[in-house]
CSV table of C-alpha atoms in Angstrom, one decimal:
chain,number,residue,atom,x,y,z
A,1,UNK,CA,201.4,70.7,34.4
A,2,UNK,CA,201.7,72.1,37.9
A,3,UNK,CA,201.6,75.7,36.7
A,4,UNK,CA,198.3,75.2,35.1
A,5,UNK,CA,196.9,73.2,38.0
A,6,UNK,CA,197.4,76.0,40.7
A,7,UNK,CA,194.3,78.2,40.9
A,8,UNK,CA,194.7,81.6,42.4
A,9,UNK,CA,192.3,84.1,43.9
A,10,UNK,CA,193.4,87.8,43.4
A,11,UNK,CA,191.7,90.7,45.2
A,12,UNK,CA,192.9,94.3,45.1
A,13,UNK,CA,191.2,95.9,48.1
A,14,UNK,CA,190.3,99.5,47.0
A,15,UNK,CA,193.6,99.6,45.0
A,16,UNK,CA,195.5,99.7,48.3
A,17,UNK,CA,196.2,96.1,49.4
A,18,UNK,CA,196.7,92.9,47.4
A,19,UNK,CA,195.3,89.7,48.7
A,20,UNK,CA,196.3,86.5,46.8
A,21,UNK,CA,195.5,83.0,47.8
A,22,UNK,CA,196.3,79.6,46.2
A,23,UNK,CA,195.7,75.9,46.8
A,24,UNK,CA,199.0,74.1,47.0
A,25,UNK,CA,198.4,71.8,50.0
A,26,UNK,CA,196.2,69.5,47.9
A,27,UNK,CA,198.7,69.4,45.0
A,28,UNK,CA,201.9,69.3,47.1
A,29,UNK,CA,200.9,67.4,50.3
A,30,UNK,CA,203.5,67.7,53.0
A,31,UNK,CA,205.4,70.4,51.2
A,32,UNK,CA,205.5,74.2,51.7
A,33,UNK,CA,206.0,76.8,49.0
A,34,UNK,CA,207.3,80.4,48.9
A,35,UNK,CA,205.8,83.5,47.2
A,36,UNK,CA,207.4,86.6,45.6
A,37,UNK,CA,206.0,89.5,43.6
A,38,UNK,CA,207.1,92.7,41.7
A,39,UNK,CA,205.4,95.8,40.2
A,40,UNK,CA,208.4,96.6,38.0
A,41,UNK,CA,208.4,96.1,34.3
A,42,UNK,CA,211.1,95.3,31.8
A,43,UNK,CA,214.1,93.1,32.2
A,44,UNK,CA,215.4,94.4,35.5
A,45,UNK,CA,212.7,93.3,37.9
A,46,UNK,CA,213.1,93.5,41.6
A,47,UNK,CA,211.3,90.5,43.2
A,48,UNK,CA,210.1,91.0,46.7
A,49,UNK,CA,209.4,88.1,49.2
A,50,UNK,CA,205.9,87.9,50.7
A,51,UNK,CA,205.8,90.1,53.8
A,52,UNK,CA,202.7,88.4,55.3
A,53,UNK,CA,201.7,84.8,54.6
A,54,UNK,CA,198.2,83.4,55.1
A,55,UNK,CA,198.4,79.9,56.6
A,56,UNK,CA,196.2,76.8,56.2
A,57,UNK,CA,197.2,74.2,58.8
A,58,UNK,CA,200.7,75.6,59.0
A,59,UNK,CA,201.1,75.6,55.2
A,60,UNK,CA,201.5,78.8,53.2
A,61,UNK,CA,198.3,79.4,51.3
A,62,UNK,CA,198.3,83.1,50.6
A,63,UNK,CA,200.1,86.4,50.7
A,64,UNK,CA,199.0,90.0,51.6
A,65,UNK,CA,201.1,93.0,50.4
A,66,UNK,CA,200.7,96.6,49.5
A,67,UNK,CA,199.5,97.7,46.0
A,68,UNK,CA,202.3,99.7,44.3
A,69,UNK,CA,201.3,99.9,40.7
A,70,UNK,CA,198.9,98.8,37.9
A,71,UNK,CA,201.0,95.9,36.6
A,72,UNK,CA,201.8,93.0,38.9
A,73,UNK,CA,203.9,89.8,38.4
A,74,UNK,CA,203.7,86.9,40.9
A,75,UNK,CA,205.8,83.7,41.3
A,76,UNK,CA,205.2,80.6,43.5
A,77,UNK,CA,208.3,78.5,44.1
A,78,UNK,CA,209.3,75.5,46.2
A,79,UNK,CA,210.3,75.9,49.8
A,80,UNK,CA,213.9,76.9,49.1
A,81,UNK,CA,213.0,79.0,46.0
A,82,UNK,CA,215.1,77.0,43.6
A,83,UNK,CA,212.2,75.8,41.4
A,84,UNK,CA,209.3,77.9,40.1
A,85,UNK,CA,205.9,76.2,40.4
A,86,UNK,CA,203.6,79.0,39.2
A,87,UNK,CA,203.9,82.5,37.7
A,88,UNK,CA,201.5,85.0,36.4
A,89,UNK,CA,201.4,88.6,35.1
A,90,UNK,CA,198.2,90.7,35.6
A,91,UNK,CA,196.7,94.2,35.8
A,92,UNK,CA,196.0,94.9,39.4
A,93,UNK,CA,193.4,97.5,38.4
A,94,UNK,CA,191.2,94.7,37.0
A,95,UNK,CA,190.8,93.0,40.4
A,96,UNK,CA,189.7,95.9,42.5
A,97,UNK,CA,187.1,95.4,45.3
A,98,UNK,CA,185.8,98.7,46.5
A,99,UNK,CA,185.3,99.7,50.1
A,100,UNK,CA,181.9,100.2,51.6
A,101,UNK,CA,180.1,103.5,50.7
A,102,UNK,CA,180.8,106.2,53.3
A,103,UNK,CA,178.4,108.8,54.7
A,104,UNK,CA,175.3,107.3,53.4
A,105,UNK,CA,172.2,109.6,53.6
A,106,UNK,CA,168.5,108.9,53.0
A,107,UNK,CA,166.0,111.4,51.8
A,108,UNK,CA,162.4,110.4,51.9
A,109,UNK,CA,159.7,112.5,50.1
A,110,UNK,CA,156.2,111.1,49.8
A,111,UNK,CA,156.7,107.7,48.1
A,112,UNK,CA,160.3,108.3,46.8
A,113,UNK,CA,163.5,107.5,48.6
A,114,UNK,CA,166.8,108.9,47.5
A,115,UNK,CA,170.2,107.6,48.8
A,116,UNK,CA,173.5,109.4,48.5
A,117,UNK,CA,177.1,108.6,49.6
A,118,UNK,CA,180.5,110.2,49.3
A,119,UNK,CA,182.4,109.8,46.0
A,120,UNK,CA,185.5,107.7,46.2
A,121,UNK,CA,188.8,109.4,45.2
A,122,UNK,CA,189.6,107.0,42.4
A,123,UNK,CA,187.7,105.4,39.4
A,124,UNK,CA,184.3,106.8,40.1
A,125,UNK,CA,183.2,106.0,36.5
A,126,UNK,CA,183.8,102.3,37.2
A,127,UNK,CA,181.5,102.3,40.2
A,128,UNK,CA,177.8,101.8,40.6
A,129,UNK,CA,175.7,102.3,43.7
A,130,UNK,CA,173.3,99.5,44.5
A,131,UNK,CA,170.4,99.9,46.8
A,132,UNK,CA,168.4,97.0,48.2
A,133,UNK,CA,165.3,97.2,50.3
A,134,UNK,CA,162.4,95.1,51.6
A,135,UNK,CA,159.5,95.5,54.0
A,136,UNK,CA,158.1,93.0,56.5
A,137,UNK,CA,155.8,91.7,53.8
A,138,UNK,CA,158.6,91.0,51.3
A,139,UNK,CA,160.4,87.7,51.2
A,140,UNK,CA,163.3,88.8,49.0
A,141,UNK,CA,165.3,91.9,48.7
A,142,UNK,CA,164.4,94.4,45.9
A,143,UNK,CA,167.4,95.9,44.1
A,144,UNK,CA,168.0,99.2,42.3
A,145,UNK,CA,171.4,100.2,40.8
A,146,UNK,CA,172.5,103.6,39.6
A,147,UNK,CA,175.6,105.6,38.9
A,148,UNK,CA,177.8,106.5,41.8
A,149,UNK,CA,176.9,108.0,44.0
A,150,UNK,CA,173.1,108.6,44.0
A,151,UNK,CA,170.2,106.2,43.6
A,152,UNK,CA,166.5,106.7,44.0
A,153,UNK,CA,163.4,104.6,43.9
A,154,UNK,CA,159.6,105.2,44.0
A,155,UNK,CA,156.6,103.4,45.3
A,156,UNK,CA,157.3,103.2,49.0
A,157,UNK,CA,154.3,103.0,51.3
A,158,UNK,CA,154.7,105.5,54.2
A,159,UNK,CA,152.8,103.2,56.5
A,160,UNK,CA,155.3,100.4,56.1
A,161,UNK,CA,158.7,99.9,57.7
A,162,UNK,CA,161.5,99.1,55.3
A,163,UNK,CA,165.0,97.7,55.6
A,164,UNK,CA,167.7,99.4,53.5
A,165,UNK,CA,171.3,98.5,52.6
A,166,UNK,CA,173.7,99.8,50.0
A,167,UNK,CA,177.0,98.8,48.4
A,168,UNK,CA,179.4,99.8,45.6
A,169,UNK,CA,180.0,97.6,42.5
A,170,UNK,CA,182.7,97.5,39.9
A,171,UNK,CA,181.7,97.4,36.2
A,172,UNK,CA,182.5,94.2,34.3
A,173,UNK,CA,184.2,93.8,31.9
A,174,UNK,CA,185.2,97.4,31.3
A,175,UNK,CA,186.8,97.9,34.6
A,176,UNK,CA,187.1,94.5,36.2
A,177,UNK,CA,187.7,91.0,34.9
A,178,UNK,CA,186.0,89.7,38.1
A,179,UNK,CA,182.7,91.1,39.4
A,180,UNK,CA,183.7,92.4,42.7
A,181,UNK,CA,181.4,94.4,45.0
A,182,UNK,CA,182.0,96.1,48.3
A,183,UNK,CA,180.6,94.6,51.5
A,184,UNK,CA,177.1,95.8,52.4
A,185,UNK,CA,176.9,98.9,54.5
A,186,UNK,CA,175.1,98.8,57.8
A,187,UNK,CA,171.4,97.8,57.5
A,188,UNK,CA,169.0,100.7,58.5
A,189,UNK,CA,165.3,100.8,59.1
A,190,UNK,CA,163.0,103.6,57.9
A,191,UNK,CA,159.4,104.4,58.0
A,192,UNK,CA,158.0,107.5,56.3
A,193,UNK,CA,161.3,109.4,56.7
A,194,UNK,CA,161.9,108.3,60.3
A,195,UNK,CA,164.9,106.2,61.2
A,196,UNK,CA,164.0,103.3,63.5
A,197,UNK,CA,166.1,100.8,65.5
A,198,UNK,CA,164.2,97.9,64.1
A,199,UNK,CA,161.0,97.1,62.2
A,200,UNK,CA,160.1,94.5,64.7
A,201,UNK,CA,160.3,97.0,67.6
A,202,UNK,CA,158.3,99.5,65.5
A,203,UNK,CA,155.5,97.0,64.8
A,204,UNK,CA,155.4,95.9,68.5
A,205,UNK,CA,155.3,99.5,69.8
A,206,UNK,CA,152.6,100.5,67.3
A,207,UNK,CA,150.6,97.4,68.4
A,208,UNK,CA,151.0,98.3,72.0
A,209,UNK,CA,150.0,101.9,71.4
A,210,UNK,CA,146.9,100.8,69.5
A,211,UNK,CA,145.9,98.4,72.2
A,212,UNK,CA,146.4,101.1,74.9
A,213,UNK,CA,144.4,103.7,73.0
A,214,UNK,CA,141.6,101.2,72.4
A,215,UNK,CA,141.4,100.2,76.0
A,216,UNK,CA,141.3,103.9,77.1
A,217,UNK,CA,138.6,104.8,74.6
A,218,UNK,CA,136.5,101.8,75.6
A,219,UNK,CA,136.8,102.8,79.3
A,220,UNK,CA,135.8,106.4,78.6
A,221,UNK,CA,132.9,105.2,76.5
A,222,UNK,CA,131.7,102.9,79.3
A,223,UNK,CA,131.9,105.6,81.9
A,224,UNK,CA,129.9,108.0,79.7
A,225,UNK,CA,127.2,105.3,79.2
A,226,UNK,CA,127.0,104.7,82.9
A,227,UNK,CA,126.7,108.4,83.7
A,228,UNK,CA,123.9,108.7,81.2
A,229,UNK,CA,122.1,105.7,82.6
A,230,UNK,CA,122.5,106.9,86.2
A,231,UNK,CA,121.2,110.3,85.2
A,232,UNK,CA,118.1,108.8,83.6
A,233,UNK,CA,117.6,106.5,86.6
A,234,UNK,CA,117.6,109.5,89.0
A,235,UNK,CA,115.1,111.3,86.9
A,236,UNK,CA,112.8,108.2,86.8
A,237,UNK,CA,113.2,107.7,90.5
A,238,UNK,CA,112.3,111.3,91.2
A,239,UNK,CA,109.2,111.2,89.0
A,240,UNK,CA,108.0,107.9,90.6
A,241,UNK,CA,109.0,108.6,94.2
A,242,UNK,CA,109.4,112.3,95.0
A,243,UNK,CA,111.9,113.1,97.7
A,244,UNK,CA,110.4,113.8,101.2
A,245,UNK,CA,111.9,116.9,102.9
A,246,UNK,CA,113.8,116.2,106.0
A,247,UNK,CA,112.6,118.6,108.9
A,248,UNK,CA,116.1,118.6,110.3
A,249,UNK,CA,117.3,120.8,107.4
A,250,UNK,CA,114.4,123.3,108.1
A,251,UNK,CA,114.7,123.2,111.9
A,252,UNK,CA,118.5,123.3,112.0
A,253,UNK,CA,118.7,125.0,115.4
A,254,UNK,CA,116.3,122.5,116.9
A,255,UNK,CA,118.5,119.5,116.1
A,256,UNK,CA,122.0,121.0,116.3
A,257,UNK,CA,121.7,123.4,119.2
A,258,UNK,CA,119.0,121.7,121.3
A,259,UNK,CA,119.4,118.1,120.4
A,260,UNK,CA,115.8,117.8,119.4
A,261,UNK,CA,114.4,119.3,122.7
A,262,UNK,CA,111.4,121.0,121.2
A,263,UNK,CA,110.2,122.6,124.4
A,264,UNK,CA,113.7,124.2,125.0
A,265,UNK,CA,113.9,125.3,121.3
A,266,UNK,CA,110.4,126.8,121.1
A,267,UNK,CA,111.1,128.9,124.2
A,268,UNK,CA,114.4,130.4,122.8
A,269,UNK,CA,113.8,130.7,119.1
A,270,UNK,CA,113.1,134.1,117.7
A,271,UNK,CA,111.3,132.9,114.6
A,272,UNK,CA,108.2,131.6,116.2
A,273,UNK,CA,105.1,133.7,116.1
A,274,UNK,CA,103.7,134.6,119.5
A,275,UNK,CA,101.3,131.9,120.5
A,276,UNK,CA,97.7,133.0,120.2
A,277,UNK,CA,94.6,131.4,121.6
A,278,UNK,CA,92.6,129.4,119.2
A,279,UNK,CA,89.5,131.3,118.5
A,280,UNK,CA,86.6,129.3,117.4
A,281,UNK,CA,83.1,128.5,118.4
A,282,UNK,CA,82.8,125.2,120.1
A,283,UNK,CA,80.3,123.3,118.2
A,284,UNK,CA,77.5,121.6,120.0
A,285,UNK,CA,78.2,118.0,120.2
A,286,UNK,CA,76.5,115.1,121.7
A,287,UNK,CA,78.7,112.5,123.2
A,288,UNK,CA,77.1,109.1,123.2
A,289,UNK,CA,77.2,106.9,126.1
A,290,UNK,CA,79.3,104.5,124.3
A,291,UNK,CA,82.0,107.2,123.9
A,292,UNK,CA,81.7,108.0,127.6
A,293,UNK,CA,82.1,104.3,128.5
A,294,UNK,CA,85.2,104.1,126.3
A,295,UNK,CA,86.6,107.1,128.0
A,296,UNK,CA,85.9,105.6,131.4
A,297,UNK,CA,87.6,102.4,130.4
A,298,UNK,CA,90.7,104.2,129.1
A,299,UNK,CA,90.9,106.2,132.4
A,300,UNK,CA,90.8,103.0,134.4
A,301,UNK,CA,93.7,101.6,132.4
A,302,UNK,CA,95.9,104.6,133.2
A,303,UNK,CA,96.1,105.7,129.5
A,304,UNK,CA,95.4,109.3,128.8
A,305,UNK,CA,95.3,110.6,125.2
A,306,UNK,CA,94.9,114.2,124.0
A,307,UNK,CA,94.0,115.0,120.5
A,308,UNK,CA,94.6,118.3,118.9
A,309,UNK,CA,93.4,119.8,115.7
A,310,UNK,CA,93.8,123.2,114.1
A,311,UNK,CA,91.1,125.7,113.9
A,312,UNK,CA,90.9,125.1,110.1
A,313,UNK,CA,89.8,121.5,110.8
A,314,UNK,CA,87.1,122.6,113.2
A,315,UNK,CA,85.6,124.8,110.6
A,316,UNK,CA,85.3,121.9,108.1
A,317,UNK,CA,82.1,120.3,107.6
A,318,UNK,CA,83.6,116.9,108.4
A,319,UNK,CA,81.5,115.5,111.3
A,320,UNK,CA,84.5,113.4,112.6
A,321,UNK,CA,86.6,116.5,112.7
A,322,UNK,CA,83.9,118.4,114.6
A,323,UNK,CA,83.6,115.5,117.0
A,324,UNK,CA,87.4,115.6,117.7
A,325,UNK,CA,87.2,119.3,118.2
A,326,UNK,CA,84.6,118.8,120.9
A,327,UNK,CA,87.2,116.8,122.9
A,328,UNK,CA,89.9,119.5,122.5
A,329,UNK,CA,90.6,121.5,125.7
A,330,UNK,CA,90.3,125.3,125.5
A,331,UNK,CA,93.9,125.7,126.7
A,332,UNK,CA,95.3,124.7,123.3
A,333,UNK,CA,97.4,127.3,121.5
A,334,UNK,CA,98.8,127.4,117.9
A,335,UNK,CA,102.1,128.8,116.6
A,336,UNK,CA,103.6,129.0,113.1
A,337,UNK,CA,107.2,128.6,112.0
A,338,UNK,CA,108.7,128.3,108.5
A,339,UNK,CA,105.5,127.3,107.0
A,340,UNK,CA,104.6,124.7,109.7
A,341,UNK,CA,101.7,125.0,112.2
A,342,UNK,CA,102.3,123.8,115.7
A,343,UNK,CA,99.6,122.9,118.2
A,344,UNK,CA,100.7,123.2,121.8
A,345,UNK,CA,99.1,121.7,124.9
A,346,UNK,CA,100.4,121.1,128.4
A,347,UNK,CA,101.2,117.5,127.5
A,348,UNK,CA,102.0,117.4,123.8
A,349,UNK,CA,103.2,119.4,120.7
A,350,UNK,CA,102.0,118.5,117.3
A,351,UNK,CA,103.4,119.9,113.9
A,352,UNK,CA,100.9,120.3,111.1
């Protein structure tokens, strides 16, 4: 009954290397076993000992050796090889596990993705190429299988990032008695035909880009609104309170070259019209005693005031102007400069 009790696992890696394991430690505790194999047929078989044992707590639990043919016979014996515990004949071609697909390429066009890989040298008809994919919004992998070595799928959203992986599978039961598939190839990340390092990095970078652009556009919009408001405020301010011209920009020489010394400036400037005597007829005026008394009082206090007025004012019909003109000395002169009128006396200059 021991021969039936020993279960074995047989894997033929890409029809190049045999990997056979068994469970004897549980059946024969404290005892070790030996393994031998042959690819020969007929009566004259040449049994070969296991070149490389697999150990489980110092007990032989498996053997690895090179694949040398389609027909394989194995034998498990006791430690010294005198008694056979298990034997089996099998077709090694029915236990093939393919290698990973090589040179995998992705072709993305609109919503269709096509995956290709190199064709293996052996048993291409027994192989199928399986494609699995999922986006960040999918919980489980979606699968698509096609003949080796090309598979395509439609319905991909160019705005989403997808994870892809591929592997090769052996057909059951036509080619294998056990459903063996290759290990998954390296997982890749794609978005609209662009290879990415990770979908997480892509989403984070896109989020940062959107935030930066939003902040930039918001700042530019606020600056534009402030400029418009400032422009409107300046117009409103100019309409309510017109700007008063500053005489220092008109009389640049007076303030820059003469430090505001009007008497020095008026004597050297070339733009002043030659002073002319004011020609007007002195109006007859009656100065009341009250005015004389006020003048006497002002003289006693040591305060002397001269009032000057242009000839145009004397000609007006305003009685106050005429009365002021009566007090004006005859030695007054008038000059004009840059649109200004200047009254000059021995003690004072007045710009009109």
